[in-house]
């Protein structure tokens, strides 16, 4: 349980940071196109027409990220379960999984754009690919942490494979799977933005490039602010989900 | 309470059974040909130096691991794998931390079929029997070690097996809790009338609970001696202080020269 006043230092820091950002650039004579004062960024959020552009583009990016996250993580989880259930498949695939995992997957984004076009599909594929591996690898290592004693128990009570998966293997792997998901939510936004950088018509990544071309630096910061907010929302969602599902682990309550 | 009349038929009959493990250093003989019988309703303890093959023997009796030679009979049938008629209590309670006491107890049924109202009723009765009537919906992390072990005993009893095989169930408990568990378990045994085989490191526990104590040799283990414990079925802590009790424990202790056992 947090102590009632434990948020105070963080809030004080935020206030100090905001004041410094507002008056620092003027004081140190930093030009606006390098670091605009905070108020010029905040003002953008007050403009309804800009805001509505931001809103439509945010929805596009969000759509790509969430869809890719769900597909990539879902596949990562399923493949992890199937591989650990089959020694042959594991021996066949695992070396390549490790090799692929070490490769900077984002580098194939241009290729995916050629294959899947400038629309939603290419971004979803990029995001899925990025989310797939952390969840896959963590699912496998989580499943490998099931103890021999527990396997023996399930043998003694003559449980089928499916029942064993459901009652033992997946719950045991869950903390590790969540660790993978926490990585996946971060890379999902990353993947969507980079995908949009490489080629897209809509999305926050596109807006970001446009603002940069126009040297609209307050606009760049305003969009970054939205991205940061999205990241925080993603992270909080996963952590709430984790707390709900992992109630039996000390420190989760 | 049931009359503790031991029937004259073997529930489990171990006929010159041996076990060899394959290891990277070649085969290891863990149990050399061993014969023993568990009579219906009997409480037998198995003691022996660490690593002598007690767990191996018990797991073979429960059909959890294959045997290398010999044969094990459960009544008229050969043991080839786990059976609903044998409840196994593992060393350490091996509960599922995400399931409540009641759900842990019901697990053997859940993996076999849908649970019924009667099953749930039975799980509650068992938990009541072991003094956990207010802990049905608690999770393992909310229970003490002794309570967790009692939940795991209920889990072994939920299918109403004729036989309980227990591998050092009280080994992780402190001395006082352990003594309480022994008294409690004696009562449970008398009430349920199960046939019990208990592996233990504690000679005192073995003598206190059993009709018969089987002493195993160093690895490769086999039966060195069987000591009848002539006390009536109901055992109370006073028994431990008596002369006969002391004589029996020291008779067993003589088999262990070094400090292999406590
Ligand atoms: N899975 C296994 N593979 C190889 N060797 C094993 C295996 N299990 C046990 N052994 C060996 O068999 C012998 C008997 O082991 P077992 O666990 O049955 O002993 P134990 O009497 O239960 O010991 P303890 O009192 O310490 O629990 C030991 O020497 C052990 O190293
Ligand atoms: Mg053992």
Short mmCIF file of C-alpha atoms and ligand atoms in Angstrom, two decimals:
data_model
loop_
_atom_site.label_atom_id
_atom_site.label_comp_id
_atom_site.label_asym_id
_atom_site.label_seq_id
_atom_site.Cartn_x
_atom_site.Cartn_y
_atom_site.Cartn_z
CA UNK A 1 0.00 0.00 0.00
CA UNK A 2 1.31 3.45 -0.90
CA UNK A 3 1.62 6.00 1.86
CA UNK A 4 -0.81 8.91 1.40
CA UNK A 5 1.89 11.53 0.75
CA UNK A 6 4.12 9.43 -1.48
CA UNK A 7 2.91 11.19 -4.66
CA UNK A 8 3.93 14.63 -3.40
CA UNK A 9 7.61 14.58 -4.52
CA UNK A 10 6.64 13.47 -8.04
CA UNK A 11 4.05 16.24 -8.34
CA UNK A 12 6.51 18.84 -7.05
CA UNK A 13 9.06 17.67 -9.60
CA UNK A 14 6.49 17.98 -12.40
CA UNK A 15 5.66 21.55 -11.40
CA UNK A 16 9.34 22.52 -11.23
CA UNK A 17 9.96 20.86 -14.59
CA UNK A 18 7.04 22.73 -16.20
CA UNK A 19 8.24 26.08 -14.84
CA UNK A 20 11.74 25.42 -16.07
CA UNK A 21 10.47 24.47 -19.54
CA UNK A 22 8.34 27.60 -19.71
CA UNK A 23 10.99 30.12 -18.66
CA UNK A 24 14.23 28.24 -19.32
CA UNK A 25 14.31 28.69 -23.14
CA UNK A 26 13.79 32.47 -22.81
CA UNK A 27 16.31 32.78 -20.00
CA UNK A 28 19.02 30.79 -21.81
CA UNK A 29 18.12 32.40 -25.17
CA UNK A 30 17.29 29.10 -26.82
CA UNK A 31 15.46 29.79 -30.10
CA UNK A 32 11.87 28.58 -30.50
CA UNK A 33 12.73 26.18 -33.32
CA UNK A 34 15.01 24.26 -30.94
CA UNK A 35 12.95 24.27 -27.76
CA UNK A 36 9.70 26.25 -27.66
CA UNK A 37 8.36 27.29 -24.24
CA UNK A 38 5.79 24.96 -22.74
CA UNK A 39 2.88 27.38 -23.15
CA UNK A 40 3.24 27.45 -26.96
CA UNK A 41 2.85 23.67 -26.95
CA UNK A 42 -0.05 23.63 -24.52
CA UNK A 43 -1.81 26.31 -26.62
CA UNK A 44 -2.00 23.87 -29.53
CA UNK A 45 -4.14 21.53 -27.45
CA UNK A 46 -6.62 24.40 -27.07
CA UNK A 47 -7.20 24.78 -30.80
CA UNK A 48 -10.30 22.77 -31.83
CA UNK A 49 -9.43 22.33 -35.51
CA UNK A 50 -5.88 21.11 -34.82
CA UNK A 51 -7.20 18.94 -32.06
CA UNK A 52 -9.70 17.26 -34.35
CA UNK A 53 -6.88 16.49 -36.84
CA UNK A 54 -4.86 15.05 -33.97
CA UNK A 55 -7.83 13.02 -32.87
CA UNK A 56 -8.47 11.33 -36.24
CA UNK A 57 -4.77 10.56 -36.66
CA UNK A 58 -4.46 9.30 -33.10
CA UNK A 59 -7.30 6.87 -33.79
CA UNK A 60 -5.46 5.59 -36.87
CA UNK A 61 -2.23 4.98 -34.96
CA UNK A 62 -4.11 3.50 -32.03
CA UNK A 63 -5.95 1.14 -34.35
CA UNK A 64 -2.69 -0.09 -35.90
CA UNK A 65 -0.97 -0.50 -32.55
CA UNK A 66 -3.82 -2.29 -30.78
CA UNK A 67 -4.64 -4.59 -33.67
CA UNK A 68 -0.98 -5.50 -34.12
CA UNK A 69 -0.53 -5.93 -30.39
CA UNK A 70 -3.46 -8.31 -30.12
CA UNK A 71 -2.52 -10.34 -33.19
CA UNK A 72 1.23 -10.44 -32.47
CA UNK A 73 0.90 -11.22 -28.77
CA UNK A 74 -1.86 -13.74 -29.41
CA UNK A 75 0.23 -15.55 -31.98
CA UNK A 76 3.32 -15.36 -29.76
CA UNK A 77 1.39 -16.97 -26.94
CA UNK A 78 -0.13 -19.69 -29.14
CA UNK A 79 3.13 -20.56 -30.85
CA UNK A 80 4.86 -20.64 -27.46
CA UNK A 81 2.31 -23.10 -26.10
CA UNK A 82 2.42 -25.30 -29.21
CA UNK A 83 6.23 -25.37 -29.28
CA UNK A 84 6.54 -26.32 -25.62
CA UNK A 85 3.96 -29.06 -26.08
CA UNK A 86 5.90 -30.58 -28.95
CA UNK A 87 9.55 -31.42 -28.55
CA UNK A 88 9.99 -32.03 -32.28
CA UNK A 89 8.57 -28.65 -33.26
CA UNK A 90 10.65 -26.96 -30.58
CA UNK A 91 13.86 -28.55 -31.80
CA UNK A 92 12.95 -27.64 -35.35
CA UNK A 93 11.98 -23.99 -34.76
CA UNK A 94 13.77 -22.71 -31.68
CA UNK A 95 17.17 -21.93 -33.25
CA UNK A 96 15.45 -19.79 -35.88
CA UNK A 97 13.29 -18.05 -33.32
CA UNK A 98 16.38 -17.08 -31.36
CA UNK A 99 18.10 -15.92 -34.55
CA UNK A 100 15.07 -13.85 -35.63
CA UNK A 101 14.69 -12.43 -32.17
CA UNK A 102 18.18 -10.97 -32.31
CA UNK A 103 17.57 -9.35 -35.68
CA UNK A 104 16.36 -5.73 -35.72
CA UNK A 105 12.94 -6.57 -37.14
CA UNK A 106 12.03 -2.96 -37.74
CA UNK A 107 14.53 -3.01 -40.61
CA UNK A 108 12.13 -5.01 -42.76
CA UNK A 109 9.48 -2.30 -42.50
CA UNK A 110 10.27 -0.94 -46.01
CA UNK A 111 9.85 -4.44 -47.44
CA UNK A 112 6.54 -4.93 -45.65
CA UNK A 113 5.35 -1.66 -47.12
CA UNK A 114 6.05 -2.96 -50.59
CA UNK A 115 4.19 -6.16 -49.80
CA UNK A 116 1.20 -4.78 -47.95
CA UNK A 117 0.79 -1.19 -49.18
CA UNK A 118 0.55 2.14 -47.41
CA UNK A 119 -2.61 1.37 -45.46
CA UNK A 120 -3.47 -0.33 -42.22
CA UNK A 121 -2.25 -3.81 -43.15
CA UNK A 122 1.45 -3.04 -43.43
CA UNK A 123 1.47 -1.31 -40.02
CA UNK A 124 -0.45 -4.11 -38.37
CA UNK A 125 2.03 -6.62 -39.78
CA UNK A 126 5.00 -4.60 -38.51
CA UNK A 127 3.49 -4.19 -35.06
CA UNK A 128 2.49 -7.88 -34.91
CA UNK A 129 5.99 -8.92 -35.82
CA UNK A 130 7.49 -6.71 -33.13
CA UNK A 131 5.02 -7.91 -30.46
CA UNK A 132 5.27 -11.57 -31.43
CA UNK A 133 8.78 -12.25 -30.18
CA UNK A 134 8.79 -10.85 -26.65
CA UNK A 135 5.54 -12.66 -25.89
CA UNK A 136 6.72 -15.87 -27.56
CA UNK A 137 10.03 -15.98 -25.75
CA UNK A 138 8.49 -15.14 -22.40
CA UNK A 139 5.71 -17.68 -22.87
CA UNK A 140 8.30 -20.37 -23.52
CA UNK A 141 10.45 -19.45 -20.54
CA UNK A 142 7.34 -19.18 -18.33
CA UNK A 143 6.17 -22.63 -19.36
CA UNK A 144 9.64 -24.02 -18.73
CA UNK A 145 9.43 -22.79 -15.16
CA UNK A 146 6.66 -25.29 -14.30
CA UNK A 147 8.18 -27.50 -11.62
CA UNK A 148 8.71 -31.25 -12.01
CA UNK A 149 6.69 -31.71 -8.81
CA UNK A 150 3.67 -30.06 -10.38
CA UNK A 151 3.99 -32.13 -13.53
CA UNK A 152 4.14 -35.20 -11.32
CA UNK A 153 1.00 -34.11 -9.48
CA UNK A 154 -0.86 -33.74 -12.76
CA UNK A 155 0.39 -37.15 -13.84
CA UNK A 156 -0.81 -38.63 -10.56
CA UNK A 157 -4.30 -37.22 -11.01
CA UNK A 158 -4.29 -38.40 -14.64
CA UNK A 159 -4.96 -35.04 -16.20
CA UNK A 160 -5.16 -34.74 -19.98
CA UNK A 161 -2.74 -32.42 -21.79
CA UNK A 162 -5.45 -29.86 -22.32
CA UNK A 163 -6.50 -29.86 -18.66
CA UNK A 164 -2.87 -29.64 -17.67
CA UNK A 165 -2.38 -26.63 -19.92
CA UNK A 166 -5.44 -24.94 -18.54
CA UNK A 167 -5.03 -25.69 -14.85
CA UNK A 168 -1.25 -25.71 -14.54
CA UNK A 169 0.96 -24.66 -17.42
CA UNK A 170 -0.63 -21.41 -18.56
CA UNK A 171 -1.27 -20.04 -15.05
CA UNK A 172 2.33 -20.83 -14.11
CA UNK A 173 3.60 -19.03 -17.21
CA UNK A 174 1.32 -16.02 -16.70
CA UNK A 175 3.75 -13.77 -14.78
CA UNK A 176 6.34 -14.31 -17.49
CA UNK A 177 3.75 -13.78 -20.23
CA UNK A 178 2.85 -10.46 -18.66
CA UNK A 179 6.50 -9.46 -18.63
CA UNK A 180 6.46 -10.14 -22.38
CA UNK A 181 3.26 -8.14 -22.80
CA UNK A 182 4.78 -5.15 -21.04
CA UNK A 183 7.52 -5.12 -23.64
CA UNK A 184 4.98 -5.72 -26.40
CA UNK A 185 2.87 -2.66 -25.55
CA UNK A 186 5.93 -0.45 -25.78
CA UNK A 187 7.05 -1.83 -29.13
CA UNK A 188 3.50 -1.74 -30.49
CA UNK A 189 3.48 2.07 -30.49
CA UNK A 190 7.04 2.13 -31.72
CA UNK A 191 6.17 -0.18 -34.61
CA UNK A 192 3.10 1.82 -35.60
CA UNK A 193 5.01 5.12 -35.66
CA UNK A 194 8.01 3.77 -37.53
CA UNK A 195 5.65 2.08 -40.00
CA UNK A 196 4.02 5.45 -40.59
CA UNK A 197 7.42 7.13 -40.98
CA UNK A 198 8.29 4.70 -43.72
CA UNK A 199 5.11 5.32 -45.61
CA UNK A 200 1.51 6.16 -44.74
CA UNK A 201 -1.23 8.65 -45.42
CA UNK A 202 -2.62 8.98 -41.92
CA UNK A 203 -1.41 8.58 -38.36
CA UNK A 204 0.58 10.40 -35.71
CA UNK A 205 3.82 9.37 -37.40
CA UNK A 206 2.68 11.17 -40.56
CA UNK A 207 1.69 14.25 -38.57
CA UNK A 208 5.05 14.21 -36.87
CA UNK A 209 6.90 14.22 -40.20
CA UNK A 210 4.66 16.99 -41.55
CA UNK A 211 5.26 19.15 -38.48
CA UNK A 212 8.99 18.57 -38.81
CA UNK A 213 9.01 19.57 -42.50
CA UNK A 214 7.14 22.74 -41.65
CA UNK A 215 9.57 23.44 -38.79
CA UNK A 216 6.51 23.48 -36.54
CA UNK A 217 8.44 22.45 -33.46
CA UNK A 218 5.64 23.16 -30.94
CA UNK A 219 3.52 20.85 -33.13
CA UNK A 220 6.18 18.12 -32.92
CA UNK A 221 6.17 18.41 -29.14
CA UNK A 222 2.37 18.41 -29.02
CA UNK A 223 2.29 15.14 -30.98
CA UNK A 224 5.03 13.66 -28.83
CA UNK A 225 2.85 14.56 -25.86
CA UNK A 226 0.00 12.52 -27.31
CA UNK A 227 2.31 9.58 -27.93
CA UNK A 228 3.61 9.74 -24.38
CA UNK A 229 0.04 9.77 -23.12
CA UNK A 230 -0.82 6.74 -25.27
CA UNK A 231 2.22 4.91 -23.94
CA UNK A 232 1.21 5.60 -20.36
CA UNK A 233 -2.37 4.49 -21.00
CA UNK A 234 -1.14 1.25 -22.61
CA UNK A 235 1.19 0.58 -19.72
CA UNK A 236 -1.43 1.26 -17.05
CA UNK A 237 -3.92 -1.01 -18.83
CA UNK A 238 -1.47 -3.89 -18.88
CA UNK A 239 -0.52 -3.37 -15.27
CA UNK A 240 -4.15 -3.32 -14.16
CA UNK A 241 -4.75 -6.51 -16.12
CA UNK A 242 -1.68 -8.03 -14.54
CA UNK A 243 -2.73 -7.13 -11.04
CA UNK A 244 -6.16 -8.63 -11.64
CA UNK A 245 -4.81 -11.86 -13.05
CA UNK A 246 -1.81 -12.37 -10.76
CA UNK A 247 -3.48 -11.75 -7.44
CA UNK A 248 -1.74 -14.74 -5.87
CA UNK A 249 1.74 -13.31 -6.22
CA UNK A 250 3.07 -11.32 -3.29
CA UNK A 251 3.48 -7.68 -4.18
CA UNK A 252 0.68 -7.70 -6.75
CA UNK A 253 -1.96 -6.62 -4.23
CA UNK B 1 -15.49 -44.25 14.49
CA UNK B 2 -14.54 -47.41 12.66
CA UNK B 3 -13.27 -50.48 14.40
CA UNK B 4 -9.60 -50.78 13.62
CA UNK B 5 -9.65 -54.44 12.72
CA UNK B 6 -6.94 -55.07 10.19
CA UNK B 7 -8.16 -57.32 7.44
CA UNK B 8 -5.99 -60.19 6.40
CA UNK B 9 -5.69 -59.25 2.73
CA UNK B 10 -3.04 -57.16 1.04
CA UNK B 11 -4.20 -53.95 -0.58
CA UNK B 12 -0.82 -53.32 -2.17
CA UNK B 13 1.57 -56.18 -2.74
CA UNK B 14 5.11 -55.31 -3.79
CA UNK B 15 6.75 -58.42 -5.26
CA UNK B 16 10.55 -58.29 -5.60
CA UNK B 17 10.47 -54.90 -7.20
CA UNK B 18 13.65 -53.08 -8.14
CA UNK B 19 14.40 -49.75 -9.74
CA UNK B 20 17.32 -48.65 -11.82
CA UNK B 21 17.59 -45.02 -12.96
CA UNK B 22 19.38 -44.18 -16.17
CA UNK B 23 21.72 -41.31 -15.56
CA UNK B 24 24.50 -39.68 -17.57
CA UNK B 25 26.97 -41.73 -15.50
CA UNK B 26 25.19 -44.95 -16.45
CA UNK B 27 22.49 -46.85 -14.59
CA UNK B 28 22.02 -46.27 -10.85
CA UNK B 29 20.38 -48.99 -8.82
CA UNK B 30 18.13 -47.11 -6.40
CA UNK B 31 16.06 -49.98 -5.02
CA UNK B 32 17.19 -53.58 -5.11
CA UNK B 33 14.58 -56.35 -5.28
CA UNK B 34 12.20 -55.57 -2.45
CA UNK B 35 8.97 -57.18 -1.28
CA UNK B 36 6.44 -55.77 1.11
CA UNK B 37 2.72 -55.72 1.67
CA UNK B 38 0.25 -53.09 2.79
CA UNK B 39 -2.70 -54.79 4.49
CA UNK B 40 -6.18 -53.26 4.26
CA UNK B 41 -6.60 -50.52 6.84
CA UNK B 42 -3.02 -50.71 7.96
CA UNK B 43 -0.72 -47.78 8.71
CA UNK B 44 2.84 -48.50 7.63
CA UNK B 45 5.79 -46.14 7.88
CA UNK B 46 8.94 -46.43 5.82
CA UNK B 47 12.17 -45.09 7.32
CA UNK B 48 15.70 -45.25 6.01
CA UNK B 49 18.82 -43.19 5.42
CA UNK B 50 18.62 -40.28 3.03
CA UNK B 51 18.85 -41.31 -0.61
CA UNK B 52 18.10 -44.97 0.09
CA UNK B 53 15.15 -45.10 -2.29
CA UNK B 54 12.10 -44.40 -0.10
CA UNK B 55 10.58 -41.88 -2.47
CA UNK B 56 11.39 -44.16 -5.40
CA UNK B 57 9.65 -47.08 -3.72
CA UNK B 58 6.59 -45.02 -2.84
CA UNK B 59 6.31 -43.59 -6.34
CA UNK B 60 6.49 -47.08 -7.80
CA UNK B 61 3.70 -48.17 -5.47
CA UNK B 62 1.63 -45.22 -6.66
CA UNK B 63 2.31 -46.02 -10.31
CA UNK B 64 4.05 -42.67 -10.81
CA UNK B 65 7.28 -44.12 -12.19
CA UNK B 66 7.89 -47.37 -14.09
CA UNK B 67 9.49 -50.29 -12.26
CA UNK B 68 12.59 -52.04 -13.55
CA UNK B 69 11.75 -55.56 -12.41
CA UNK B 70 9.17 -57.36 -10.30
CA UNK B 71 5.50 -56.60 -9.98
CA UNK B 72 3.21 -54.45 -7.86
CA UNK B 73 -0.38 -55.52 -7.28
CA UNK B 74 -3.21 -53.24 -6.20
CA UNK B 75 -5.73 -55.82 -4.98
CA UNK B 76 -6.02 -58.16 -7.99
CA UNK B 77 -4.62 -55.86 -10.68
CA UNK B 78 -1.07 -55.02 -11.66
CA UNK B 79 -0.12 -51.39 -11.08
CA UNK B 80 0.78 -49.85 -14.45
CA UNK B 81 0.10 -46.20 -13.77
CA UNK B 82 -1.66 -43.86 -11.36
CA UNK B 83 -5.04 -44.95 -10.05
CA UNK B 84 -7.98 -43.14 -8.50
CA UNK B 85 -7.83 -45.70 -5.71
CA UNK B 86 -4.49 -44.33 -4.52
CA UNK B 87 -4.08 -40.82 -3.18
CA UNK B 88 -0.54 -39.46 -3.28
CA UNK B 89 0.61 -36.76 -0.88
CA UNK B 90 3.78 -35.12 -2.13
CA UNK B 91 6.65 -33.83 -0.11
CA UNK B 92 5.94 -30.10 0.05
CA UNK B 93 2.28 -29.53 -0.54
CA UNK B 94 2.44 -28.84 -4.33
CA UNK B 95 -0.69 -26.68 -4.31
CA UNK B 96 -1.70 -24.35 -7.12
CA UNK B 97 -1.27 -20.83 -5.74
CA UNK B 98 -4.02 -19.38 -7.96
CA UNK B 99 -6.66 -21.74 -6.63
CA UNK B 100 -8.46 -21.48 -3.31
CA UNK B 101 -8.24 -24.34 -0.80
CA UNK B 102 -11.52 -25.71 -2.02
CA UNK B 103 -10.47 -25.50 -5.67
CA UNK B 104 -7.16 -27.18 -4.89
CA UNK B 105 -9.00 -30.01 -3.18
CA UNK B 106 -11.36 -30.36 -6.16
CA UNK B 107 -8.55 -30.40 -8.73
CA UNK B 108 -8.40 -34.20 -9.24
CA UNK B 109 -12.11 -34.13 -10.06
CA UNK B 110 -11.92 -31.03 -12.25
CA UNK B 111 -9.37 -32.65 -14.54
CA UNK B 112 -11.60 -35.72 -14.90
CA UNK B 113 -15.11 -34.34 -15.27
CA UNK B 114 -17.48 -31.52 -14.31
CA UNK B 115 -17.73 -31.05 -10.58
CA UNK B 116 -21.14 -31.58 -9.00
CA UNK B 117 -22.78 -30.12 -5.91
CA UNK B 118 -21.91 -33.35 -4.12
CA UNK B 119 -18.23 -32.95 -5.02
CA UNK B 120 -18.17 -29.45 -3.60
CA UNK B 121 -20.00 -30.68 -0.52
CA UNK B 122 -17.42 -33.43 -0.11
CA UNK B 123 -14.52 -30.99 -0.49
CA UNK B 124 -16.02 -28.86 2.27
CA UNK B 125 -16.50 -31.87 4.52
CA UNK B 126 -12.87 -32.88 4.03
CA UNK B 127 -11.63 -29.38 4.78
CA UNK B 128 -13.84 -29.41 7.84
CA UNK B 129 -12.37 -32.74 8.86
CA UNK B 130 -8.85 -31.29 8.82
CA UNK B 131 -9.95 -28.18 10.72
CA UNK B 132 -9.96 -25.76 7.79
CA UNK B 133 -13.69 -25.04 7.68
CA UNK B 134 -13.10 -21.29 7.63
CA UNK B 135 -10.40 -21.42 4.99
CA UNK B 136 -12.25 -22.91 2.01
CA UNK B 137 -11.99 -19.74 -0.01
CA UNK B 138 -8.53 -18.73 1.09
CA UNK B 139 -5.51 -19.06 -1.18
CA UNK B 140 -2.35 -20.99 -0.33
CA UNK B 141 -0.38 -17.81 0.32
CA UNK B 142 -2.85 -17.02 3.09
CA UNK B 143 -2.26 -20.37 4.79
CA UNK B 144 0.55 -21.62 7.04
CA UNK B 145 2.73 -24.53 5.93
CA UNK B 146 0.79 -26.96 8.11
CA UNK B 147 -2.52 -25.74 6.70
CA UNK B 148 -1.23 -26.09 3.15
CA UNK B 149 -0.18 -29.65 3.86
CA UNK B 150 -3.66 -30.39 5.23
CA UNK B 151 -5.20 -29.02 2.04
CA UNK B 152 -2.98 -31.34 0.02
CA UNK B 153 -4.08 -34.29 2.19
CA UNK B 154 -7.70 -33.37 1.43
CA UNK B 155 -6.84 -33.28 -2.26
CA UNK B 156 -5.46 -36.82 -2.00
CA UNK B 157 -8.67 -37.89 -0.23
CA UNK B 158 -11.22 -36.26 -2.56
CA UNK B 159 -11.55 -39.31 -4.83
CA UNK B 160 -12.07 -41.43 -1.70
CA UNK B 161 -9.12 -43.75 -2.44
CA UNK B 162 -8.57 -46.91 -0.40
CA UNK B 163 -4.95 -46.02 0.04
CA UNK B 164 -2.89 -42.93 0.88
CA UNK B 165 0.79 -42.79 -0.02
CA UNK B 166 2.54 -39.94 1.74
CA UNK B 167 6.09 -38.76 1.09
CA UNK B 168 7.38 -36.88 4.12
CA UNK B 169 4.22 -34.81 4.35
CA UNK B 170 5.23 -33.18 7.61
CA UNK B 171 8.94 -32.85 6.84
CA UNK B 172 8.87 -29.10 6.32
CA UNK B 173 7.06 -28.35 9.58
CA UNK B 174 8.57 -27.24 12.86
CA UNK B 175 8.68 -29.80 15.67
CA UNK B 176 5.63 -28.54 17.53
CA UNK B 177 3.39 -28.21 14.48
CA UNK B 178 4.59 -31.60 13.37
CA UNK B 179 3.58 -33.22 16.64
CA UNK B 180 0.15 -31.62 16.39
CA UNK B 181 -0.17 -32.82 12.82
CA UNK B 182 0.74 -36.33 13.95
CA UNK B 183 -2.00 -36.39 16.58
CA UNK B 184 -4.42 -34.90 14.10
CA UNK B 185 -3.45 -37.38 11.42
CA UNK B 186 -3.87 -40.31 13.76
CA UNK B 187 -7.46 -39.17 14.26
CA UNK B 188 -7.99 -38.74 10.53
CA UNK B 189 -6.70 -42.24 9.87
CA UNK B 190 -9.01 -43.75 12.46
CA UNK B 191 -12.00 -41.85 11.08
CA UNK B 192 -11.40 -42.63 7.42
CA UNK B 193 -10.08 -46.17 7.77
CA UNK B 194 -7.64 -45.67 4.90
CA UNK B 195 -4.63 -47.84 4.28
CA UNK B 196 -1.61 -45.56 4.66
CA UNK B 197 2.04 -45.77 3.71
CA UNK B 198 4.11 -42.92 5.13
CA UNK B 199 7.70 -42.13 4.23
CA UNK B 200 9.35 -40.17 7.00
CA UNK B 201 12.73 -39.14 8.37
CA UNK B 202 11.39 -39.08 11.89
CA UNK B 203 11.54 -42.35 13.79
CA UNK B 204 9.33 -40.87 16.48
CA UNK B 205 6.68 -39.95 13.91
CA UNK B 206 6.88 -43.43 12.41
CA UNK B 207 6.41 -45.20 15.74
CA UNK B 208 3.72 -42.79 16.87
CA UNK B 209 1.51 -43.25 13.82
CA UNK B 210 2.09 -46.79 12.58
CA UNK B 211 1.00 -50.38 12.99
CA UNK B 212 4.29 -51.37 11.42
CA UNK B 213 7.56 -49.62 10.63
CA UNK B 214 9.64 -50.74 7.66
CA UNK B 215 13.35 -50.00 7.91
CA UNK B 216 15.25 -49.67 4.66
CA UNK B 217 18.96 -50.17 4.06
CA UNK B 218 21.41 -47.76 2.46
CA UNK B 219 21.13 -47.38 -1.31
CA UNK B 220 20.43 -49.59 -3.14
CA UNK B 221 17.57 -49.76 -0.67
CA UNK B 222 15.69 -52.82 0.41
CA UNK B 223 13.76 -53.88 3.49
CA UNK B 224 16.13 -54.47 6.44
CA UNK B 225 13.51 -55.12 9.08
CA UNK B 226 9.85 -54.72 9.88
CA UNK B 227 8.89 -53.72 13.40
CA UNK B 228 5.34 -54.26 14.66
CA UNK B 229 4.06 -51.38 16.76
CA UNK B 230 1.66 -52.98 19.24
CA UNK B 231 -0.11 -49.84 20.53
CA UNK B 232 -3.88 -49.43 20.16
CA UNK B 233 -5.14 -47.41 17.22
CA UNK B 234 -5.78 -44.25 19.18
CA UNK B 235 -2.51 -42.53 19.99
CA UNK B 236 -2.03 -39.55 22.28
CA UNK B 237 1.08 -37.46 22.93
CA UNK B 238 1.58 -39.15 26.34
CA UNK B 239 2.52 -42.26 24.44
CA UNK B 240 5.78 -40.64 23.38
CA UNK B 241 7.03 -40.53 26.97
CA UNK B 242 6.36 -44.19 27.73
CA UNK B 243 9.05 -46.83 28.14
CA UNK B 244 7.71 -49.06 25.34
CA UNK B 245 7.73 -46.12 22.96
CA UNK B 246 11.33 -45.34 23.84
CA UNK B 247 12.34 -48.97 23.40
CA UNK B 248 10.77 -49.14 19.96
CA UNK B 249 12.40 -45.93 18.75
CA UNK B 250 15.84 -46.94 20.00
CA UNK B 251 15.44 -50.36 18.44
CA UNK B 252 14.86 -48.68 15.09
CA UNK B 253 17.55 -46.09 15.65
CA UNK B 254 20.15 -48.86 16.05
CA UNK B 255 19.89 -49.49 12.32
CA UNK B 256 21.37 -46.12 11.61
CA UNK B 257 24.91 -45.85 12.82
CA UNK B 258 25.61 -42.31 11.68
CA UNK B 259 23.30 -39.33 12.07
CA UNK B 260 21.36 -40.02 8.89
CA UNK B 261 18.04 -39.62 10.65
CA UNK B 262 16.75 -37.31 13.32
N1 LIG C 1 14.98 -39.22 -11.42
C1 LIG C 1 16.12 -39.77 -10.98
N2 LIG C 1 17.15 -39.99 -11.83
C2 LIG C 1 18.29 -40.54 -11.41
N3 LIG C 1 18.53 -40.92 -10.14
C3 LIG C 1 17.57 -40.72 -9.25
C4 LIG C 1 16.30 -40.13 -9.61
N4 LIG C 1 15.53 -40.05 -8.51
C5 LIG C 1 16.28 -40.56 -7.53
N5 LIG C 1 17.48 -40.96 -7.95
C6 LIG C 1 18.54 -41.60 -7.14
O1 LIG C 1 17.97 -42.73 -6.53
C7 LIG C 1 18.36 -42.82 -5.17
C8 LIG C 1 17.14 -42.89 -4.27
O2 LIG C 1 16.44 -41.66 -4.37
P1 LIG C 1 15.12 -41.38 -3.53
O3 LIG C 1 14.67 -40.03 -3.87
O4 LIG C 1 14.18 -42.49 -3.73
O5 LIG C 1 15.71 -41.43 -2.04
P2 LIG C 1 14.97 -41.11 -0.67
O6 LIG C 1 15.17 -42.29 0.20
O7 LIG C 1 13.60 -40.65 -0.90
O8 LIG C 1 15.88 -39.93 -0.14
P3 LIG C 1 15.45 -38.74 0.85
O9 LIG C 1 15.26 -39.36 2.18
O10 LIG C 1 16.65 -37.84 0.83
O11 LIG C 1 14.22 -38.12 0.29
C9 LIG C 1 19.24 -41.62 -4.90
O12 LIG C 1 20.58 -42.05 -4.93
C10 LIG C 1 18.97 -40.68 -6.03
O13 LIG C 1 20.13 -39.99 -6.38
MG1 LIG C 2 12.58 -38.81 -0.65
#
